[in-house]
């Protein structure tokens, strides 16, 4: 059972990227899913969460710019990131929680390996 994050890269400020998190080993359609990020020298922080029935939650810093979604047929969760800023530069991690949804890092029990997003000015 694993999560595989992909889609990171280098983008200019104002640009867009879409991250993907492919789950394998079992279905995650009944799990809450989340995206977190960790910038150099900083703690890992919550970015976006998605419940099994499509309720979403976002960190204030990304609200209105990022969108989390899922495709249960593909067992994949996405993070669409628009209007990127240099402060969005970080390694992005997807994670699964047995809870309905959560913004708390310790509630997540399965983590992907991370994908690096670099936003240049």
CSV table of N, CA and C in Angstrom, one decimal:
chain,number,residue,atom,x,y,z
A,1,UNK,N,0.9,-1.2,0.0
A,1,UNK,CA,0.0,0.0,0.0
A,1,UNK,C,0.9,1.2,0.0
A,2,UNK,N,0.7,2.1,-1.0
A,2,UNK,CA,1.6,3.3,-1.0
A,2,UNK,C,0.9,4.4,-1.8
A,3,UNK,N,1.5,5.6,-1.5
A,3,UNK,CA,1.0,6.8,-2.3
A,3,UNK,C,2.2,7.3,-3.0
A,4,UNK,N,2.0,7.7,-4.3
A,4,UNK,CA,3.1,8.2,-5.1
A,4,UNK,C,2.7,9.5,-5.6
A,5,UNK,N,3.5,10.5,-5.2
A,5,UNK,CA,3.2,11.9,-5.6
A,5,UNK,C,4.1,12.3,-6.8
A,6,UNK,N,3.5,13.1,-7.7
A,6,UNK,CA,4.3,13.5,-8.9
A,6,UNK,C,3.7,14.8,-9.4
A,7,UNK,N,4.4,15.4,-10.3
A,7,UNK,CA,4.0,16.6,-11.0
A,7,UNK,C,4.7,17.9,-10.6
A,8,UNK,N,5.6,17.8,-9.6
A,8,UNK,CA,6.4,18.9,-9.2
A,8,UNK,C,7.3,19.4,-10.3
A,9,UNK,N,7.9,20.6,-10.1
A,9,UNK,CA,8.8,21.1,-11.1
A,9,UNK,C,9.1,22.5,-10.8
A,10,UNK,N,9.8,23.2,-11.8
A,10,UNK,CA,10.2,24.6,-11.7
A,10,UNK,C,9.2,25.4,-12.5
A,11,UNK,N,8.6,26.4,-11.9
A,11,UNK,CA,7.6,27.3,-12.6
A,11,UNK,C,7.9,28.7,-12.2
A,12,UNK,N,7.5,29.6,-13.1
A,12,UNK,CA,7.7,31.1,-12.7
A,12,UNK,C,6.5,31.5,-11.8
A,13,UNK,N,6.7,32.5,-11.1
A,13,UNK,CA,5.7,33.1,-10.3
A,13,UNK,C,4.5,33.5,-11.2
A,14,UNK,N,3.3,33.2,-10.7
A,14,UNK,CA,2.1,33.4,-11.5
A,14,UNK,C,1.7,32.2,-12.3
A,15,UNK,N,2.5,31.2,-12.4
A,15,UNK,CA,2.2,30.1,-13.2
A,15,UNK,C,1.4,29.0,-12.4
A,16,UNK,N,1.2,27.9,-13.1
A,16,UNK,CA,0.4,26.8,-12.5
A,16,UNK,C,1.1,25.5,-12.6
A,17,UNK,N,0.7,24.6,-11.7
A,17,UNK,CA,1.2,23.2,-11.7
A,17,UNK,C,0.0,22.4,-11.2
A,18,UNK,N,0.0,21.1,-11.6
A,18,UNK,CA,-1.0,20.2,-11.0
A,18,UNK,C,-0.2,19.0,-10.5
A,19,UNK,N,-0.3,18.7,-9.2
A,19,UNK,CA,0.3,17.6,-8.6
A,19,UNK,C,-0.7,16.4,-8.6
A,20,UNK,N,-0.2,15.2,-8.7
A,20,UNK,CA,-1.0,14.0,-8.6
A,20,UNK,C,-0.5,13.1,-7.5
A,21,UNK,N,-1.4,12.4,-6.9
A,21,UNK,CA,-1.0,11.4,-5.9
A,21,UNK,C,-1.8,10.1,-6.2
A,22,UNK,N,-1.0,9.2,-6.7
A,22,UNK,CA,-1.6,7.9,-7.1
A,22,UNK,C,-1.5,6.9,-6.0
A,23,UNK,N,-2.6,6.3,-5.6
A,23,UNK,CA,-2.6,5.3,-4.5
A,23,UNK,C,-2.6,3.9,-5.1
A,24,UNK,N,-1.9,3.0,-4.5
A,24,UNK,CA,-1.9,1.7,-5.0
A,24,UNK,C,-2.0,0.7,-3.8
A,25,UNK,N,-2.4,-0.5,-4.1
A,25,UNK,CA,-2.5,-1.5,-3.0
A,25,UNK,C,-3.9,-1.7,-2.5
A,26,UNK,N,-4.6,-0.6,-2.5
A,26,UNK,CA,-6.0,-0.7,-2.1
A,26,UNK,C,-6.7,0.6,-2.4
A,27,UNK,N,-8.0,0.6,-2.4
A,27,UNK,CA,-8.8,1.8,-2.7
A,27,UNK,C,-8.8,2.8,-1.5
A,28,UNK,N,-8.7,4.1,-1.8
A,28,UNK,CA,-8.7,5.1,-0.7
A,28,UNK,C,-10.0,5.9,-0.8
A,29,UNK,N,-11.0,5.4,-1.5
A,29,UNK,CA,-12.2,6.2,-1.7
A,29,UNK,C,-13.0,6.5,-0.4
A,30,UNK,N,-12.7,5.8,0.7
A,30,UNK,CA,-13.4,6.1,2.0
A,30,UNK,C,-12.4,6.8,2.9
A,31,UNK,N,-11.3,7.2,2.5
A,31,UNK,CA,-10.3,7.9,3.3
A,31,UNK,C,-10.4,9.4,3.1
A,32,UNK,N,-10.1,10.2,4.1
A,32,UNK,CA,-9.8,11.6,3.9
A,32,UNK,C,-8.3,11.6,3.3
A,33,UNK,N,-8.1,12.6,2.5
A,33,UNK,CA,-6.8,12.7,1.8
A,33,UNK,C,-6.3,14.2,2.0
A,34,UNK,N,-5.0,14.4,2.0
A,34,UNK,CA,-4.5,15.7,2.3
A,34,UNK,C,-3.2,15.9,1.5
A,35,UNK,N,-2.9,17.2,1.3
A,35,UNK,CA,-1.6,17.7,0.8
A,35,UNK,C,-1.0,18.5,1.9
A,36,UNK,N,0.3,18.3,2.1
A,36,UNK,CA,1.1,19.1,3.0
A,36,UNK,C,2.3,19.5,2.3
A,37,UNK,N,3.0,20.5,2.8
A,37,UNK,CA,4.3,20.9,2.2
A,37,UNK,C,5.3,21.3,3.3
A,38,UNK,N,6.5,21.2,2.9
A,38,UNK,CA,7.6,21.5,3.8
A,38,UNK,C,8.7,22.3,3.1
A,39,UNK,N,8.9,23.5,3.5
A,39,UNK,CA,9.9,24.4,2.9
A,39,UNK,C,11.2,24.2,3.7
A,40,UNK,N,12.4,24.5,3.1
A,40,UNK,CA,13.6,24.3,3.8
A,40,UNK,C,13.7,25.0,5.1
A,41,UNK,N,14.0,24.3,6.2
A,41,UNK,CA,14.2,24.8,7.5
A,41,UNK,C,12.8,25.1,8.2
A,42,UNK,N,11.7,24.6,7.6
A,42,UNK,CA,10.4,24.9,8.2
A,42,UNK,C,9.7,23.6,8.5
A,43,UNK,N,8.7,23.7,9.4
A,43,UNK,CA,7.9,22.5,9.7
A,43,UNK,C,7.0,22.1,8.5
A,44,UNK,N,6.6,20.9,8.4
A,44,UNK,CA,5.6,20.4,7.4
A,44,UNK,C,4.3,21.0,7.8
A,45,UNK,N,3.6,21.7,6.8
A,45,UNK,CA,2.4,22.3,7.1
A,45,UNK,C,1.2,21.9,6.2
A,46,UNK,N,0.0,22.0,6.7
A,46,UNK,CA,-1.2,21.6,6.0
A,46,UNK,C,-1.4,22.5,4.8
A,47,UNK,N,-1.8,22.0,3.7
A,47,UNK,CA,-2.1,22.8,2.5
A,47,UNK,C,-3.6,22.6,2.2
A,48,UNK,N,-4.0,21.4,2.0
A,48,UNK,CA,-5.4,21.2,1.6
A,48,UNK,C,-5.9,19.8,2.0
A,49,UNK,N,-7.2,19.7,2.3
A,49,UNK,CA,-7.7,18.4,2.7
A,49,UNK,C,-9.0,18.1,1.9
A,50,UNK,N,-9.3,16.8,1.8
A,50,UNK,CA,-10.5,16.4,1.0
A,50,UNK,C,-11.1,15.2,1.7
A,51,UNK,N,-12.3,15.3,2.1
A,51,UNK,CA,-13.0,14.2,2.7
A,51,UNK,C,-13.5,13.2,1.7
A,52,UNK,N,-13.9,12.0,2.1
A,52,UNK,CA,-14.3,11.0,1.2
A,52,UNK,C,-15.6,11.4,0.4
A,53,UNK,N,-16.3,12.3,0.9
A,53,UNK,CA,-17.5,12.8,0.2
A,53,UNK,C,-17.3,14.2,-0.4
A,54,UNK,N,-16.1,14.6,-0.6
A,54,UNK,CA,-15.7,15.8,-1.4
A,54,UNK,C,-15.8,17.1,-0.6
A,55,UNK,N,-15.9,17.1,0.7
A,55,UNK,CA,-15.7,18.3,1.5
A,55,UNK,C,-14.2,18.7,1.4
A,56,UNK,N,-14.0,20.0,1.2
A,56,UNK,CA,-12.6,20.5,1.0
A,56,UNK,C,-12.3,21.5,2.1
A,57,UNK,N,-11.0,21.6,2.4
A,57,UNK,CA,-10.5,22.6,3.4
A,57,UNK,C,-9.1,23.0,2.9
A,58,UNK,N,-8.8,24.3,3.2
A,58,UNK,CA,-7.5,24.8,2.7
A,58,UNK,C,-6.9,25.7,3.8
A,59,UNK,N,-5.5,25.7,3.7
A,59,UNK,CA,-4.8,26.7,4.5
A,59,UNK,C,-5.1,28.1,3.9
A,60,UNK,N,-5.1,29.1,4.8
A,60,UNK,CA,-5.5,30.4,4.4
A,60,UNK,C,-4.5,30.9,3.3
A,61,UNK,N,-3.3,30.5,3.4
A,61,UNK,CA,-2.3,31.0,2.4
A,61,UNK,C,-2.5,30.5,1.0
A,62,UNK,N,-3.3,29.5,0.8
A,62,UNK,CA,-3.5,29.0,-0.6
A,62,UNK,C,-5.0,29.1,-1.0
A,63,UNK,N,-5.9,29.5,-0.1
A,63,UNK,CA,-7.3,29.6,-0.4
A,63,UNK,C,-7.5,30.5,-1.6
A,64,UNK,N,-8.3,30.0,-2.6
A,64,UNK,CA,-8.6,30.8,-3.8
A,64,UNK,C,-7.6,30.5,-4.9
A,65,UNK,N,-6.5,29.9,-4.6
A,65,UNK,CA,-5.4,29.6,-5.6
A,65,UNK,C,-5.3,28.1,-5.9
A,66,UNK,N,-5.4,27.3,-4.8
A,66,UNK,CA,-5.2,25.9,-5.0
A,66,UNK,C,-6.6,25.1,-4.9
A,67,UNK,N,-6.7,24.0,-5.6
A,67,UNK,CA,-7.9,23.2,-5.6
A,67,UNK,C,-7.5,21.7,-5.4
A,68,UNK,N,-8.1,21.1,-4.4
A,68,UNK,CA,-7.8,19.7,-4.2
A,68,UNK,C,-9.0,18.9,-4.8
A,69,UNK,N,-8.8,17.8,-5.4
A,69,UNK,CA,-9.9,17.0,-6.0
A,69,UNK,C,-9.4,15.5,-6.0
A,70,UNK,N,-10.4,14.6,-6.4
A,70,UNK,CA,-10.0,13.2,-6.4
A,70,UNK,C,-10.7,12.6,-7.6
A,71,UNK,N,-10.1,11.5,-8.1
A,71,UNK,CA,-10.8,10.7,-9.1
A,71,UNK,C,-10.7,9.3,-8.6
A,72,UNK,N,-11.9,8.8,-8.0
A,72,UNK,CA,-11.9,7.5,-7.4
A,72,UNK,C,-11.7,6.4,-8.4
A,73,UNK,N,-12.1,6.6,-9.6
A,73,UNK,CA,-11.9,5.5,-10.6
A,73,UNK,C,-10.4,5.3,-10.8
A,74,UNK,N,-9.6,6.4,-10.7
A,74,UNK,CA,-8.1,6.2,-10.9
A,74,UNK,C,-7.4,6.1,-9.6
A,75,UNK,N,-8.1,6.2,-8.5
A,75,UNK,CA,-7.5,6.1,-7.1
A,75,UNK,C,-6.4,7.2,-7.0
A,76,UNK,N,-6.7,8.4,-7.4
A,76,UNK,CA,-5.8,9.5,-7.5
A,76,UNK,C,-6.4,10.8,-6.9
A,77,UNK,N,-5.5,11.5,-6.2
A,77,UNK,CA,-5.9,12.8,-5.7
A,77,UNK,C,-5.0,13.8,-6.4
A,78,UNK,N,-5.6,15.0,-6.6
A,78,UNK,CA,-4.9,16.0,-7.4
A,78,UNK,C,-4.8,17.3,-6.5
A,79,UNK,N,-3.8,18.1,-6.8
A,79,UNK,CA,-3.7,19.5,-6.2
A,79,UNK,C,-3.4,20.4,-7.4
A,80,UNK,N,-4.4,21.2,-7.8
A,80,UNK,CA,-4.2,22.2,-8.9
A,80,UNK,C,-3.8,23.4,-8.2
A,81,UNK,N,-2.6,23.9,-8.6
A,81,UNK,CA,-2.0,25.1,-8.0
A,81,UNK,C,-1.9,26.2,-9.0
A,82,UNK,N,-2.6,27.3,-8.8
A,82,UNK,CA,-2.6,28.4,-9.7
A,82,UNK,C,-2.0,29.7,-9.0
A,83,UNK,N,-1.7,30.6,-9.8
A,83,UNK,CA,-1.1,31.9,-9.3
A,83,UNK,C,0.0,31.6,-8.3
A,84,UNK,N,0.9,30.8,-8.6
A,84,UNK,CA,1.9,30.4,-7.7
A,84,UNK,C,2.8,31.6,-7.3
A,85,UNK,N,3.3,31.5,-6.0
A,85,UNK,CA,4.1,32.5,-5.5
A,85,UNK,C,5.4,31.9,-5.1
A,86,UNK,N,6.5,32.7,-4.9
A,86,UNK,CA,7.8,32.2,-4.5
A,86,UNK,C,7.7,31.5,-3.2
A,87,UNK,N,6.8,31.9,-2.3
A,87,UNK,CA,6.7,31.3,-1.0
A,87,UNK,C,5.9,30.0,-1.0
A,88,UNK,N,5.5,29.6,-2.2
A,88,UNK,CA,4.9,28.2,-2.3
A,88,UNK,C,6.0,27.2,-2.6
A,89,UNK,N,7.2,27.6,-2.7
A,89,UNK,CA,8.3,26.7,-3.0
A,89,UNK,C,8.5,25.7,-1.8
A,90,UNK,N,8.4,24.4,-2.0
A,90,UNK,CA,8.5,23.4,-1.0
A,90,UNK,C,8.4,22.1,-1.6
A,91,UNK,N,8.7,21.1,-0.7
A,91,UNK,CA,8.4,19.7,-1.1
A,91,UNK,C,7.0,19.4,-0.7
A,92,UNK,N,6.1,18.9,-1.6
A,92,UNK,CA,4.7,18.7,-1.4
A,92,UNK,C,4.5,17.2,-1.2
A,93,UNK,N,3.8,16.8,-0.1
A,93,UNK,CA,3.5,15.5,0.3
A,93,UNK,C,2.0,15.2,0.2
A,94,UNK,N,1.6,14.1,-0.3
A,94,UNK,CA,0.2,13.7,-0.1
A,94,UNK,C,0.1,12.6,1.0
A,95,UNK,N,-1.1,12.5,1.6
A,95,UNK,CA,-1.2,11.7,2.7
A,95,UNK,C,-2.7,11.2,2.9
A,96,UNK,N,-2.8,10.1,3.6
A,96,UNK,CA,-4.2,9.5,3.8
A,96,UNK,C,-4.4,9.4,5.3
A,97,UNK,N,-5.7,9.7,5.7
A,97,UNK,CA,-6.1,9.6,7.0
A,97,UNK,C,-7.3,8.7,7.1
A,98,UNK,N,-7.5,7.9,8.2
A,98,UNK,CA,-8.7,7.2,8.4
A,98,UNK,C,-9.9,8.1,8.8
A,99,UNK,N,-9.6,9.3,9.2
A,99,UNK,CA,-10.6,10.2,9.6
A,99,UNK,C,-11.4,10.7,8.4
A,100,UNK,N,-12.5,11.4,8.6
A,100,UNK,CA,-13.3,12.0,7.6
A,100,UNK,C,-12.5,13.0,6.8
A,101,UNK,N,-11.8,13.8,7.5
A,101,UNK,CA,-10.9,14.8,6.9
A,101,UNK,C,-10.1,15.4,8.1
A,102,UNK,N,-9.0,16.0,7.8
A,102,UNK,CA,-8.2,16.6,8.9
A,102,UNK,C,-7.1,17.6,8.4
A,103,UNK,N,-6.8,18.6,9.1
A,103,UNK,CA,-5.7,19.5,8.8
A,103,UNK,C,-4.5,19.2,9.8
A,104,UNK,N,-4.7,18.2,10.6
A,104,UNK,CA,-3.6,17.9,11.6
A,104,UNK,C,-2.7,16.8,11.1
A,105,UNK,N,-1.4,17.1,11.0
A,105,UNK,CA,-0.4,16.2,10.5
A,105,UNK,C,-0.5,14.8,11.1
A,106,UNK,N,-0.6,14.8,12.4
A,106,UNK,CA,-0.6,13.5,13.2
A,106,UNK,C,-1.8,12.6,12.9
A,107,UNK,N,-2.8,13.1,12.3
A,107,UNK,CA,-4.0,12.3,11.9
A,107,UNK,C,-3.7,11.4,10.7
A,108,UNK,N,-2.7,11.8,9.9
A,108,UNK,CA,-2.4,11.1,8.7
A,108,UNK,C,-1.5,9.9,8.9
A,109,UNK,N,-1.8,8.7,8.4
A,109,UNK,CA,-1.1,7.5,8.7
A,109,UNK,C,-0.3,6.9,7.6
A,110,UNK,N,-0.5,7.4,6.4
A,110,UNK,CA,0.2,7.0,5.2
A,110,UNK,C,0.6,8.2,4.4
A,111,UNK,N,1.9,8.2,4.0
A,111,UNK,CA,2.5,9.4,3.3
A,111,UNK,C,3.1,9.0,2.1
A,112,UNK,N,3.0,9.8,1.0
A,112,UNK,CA,3.8,9.7,-0.2
A,112,UNK,C,5.2,10.2,0.0
A,113,UNK,N,6.0,10.1,-1.0
A,113,UNK,CA,7.5,10.4,-0.9
A,113,UNK,C,7.8,11.9,-1.1
A,114,UNK,N,6.8,12.7,-1.6
A,114,UNK,CA,7.1,14.1,-1.8
A,114,UNK,C,7.5,14.4,-3.2
A,115,UNK,N,7.1,15.6,-3.7
A,115,UNK,CA,7.5,16.1,-5.0
A,115,UNK,C,7.9,17.6,-4.8
A,116,UNK,N,9.0,18.0,-5.4
A,116,UNK,CA,9.5,19.3,-5.2
A,116,UNK,C,8.9,20.3,-6.2
A,117,UNK,N,8.4,21.4,-5.6
A,117,UNK,CA,7.8,22.5,-6.4
A,117,UNK,C,8.7,23.7,-6.1
A,118,UNK,N,9.3,24.3,-7.2
A,118,UNK,CA,10.1,25.5,-7.1
A,118,UNK,C,9.5,26.6,-7.9
A,119,UNK,N,9.2,27.7,-7.2
A,119,UNK,CA,8.6,28.8,-7.9
A,119,UNK,C,9.6,30.0,-8.0
A,120,UNK,N,10.0,30.3,-9.2
A,120,UNK,CA,11.0,31.4,-9.3
A,120,UNK,C,10.4,32.7,-9.6
A,121,UNK,N,11.1,33.8,-9.2
A,121,UNK,CA,10.5,35.1,-9.3
A,121,UNK,C,10.8,35.7,-10.7
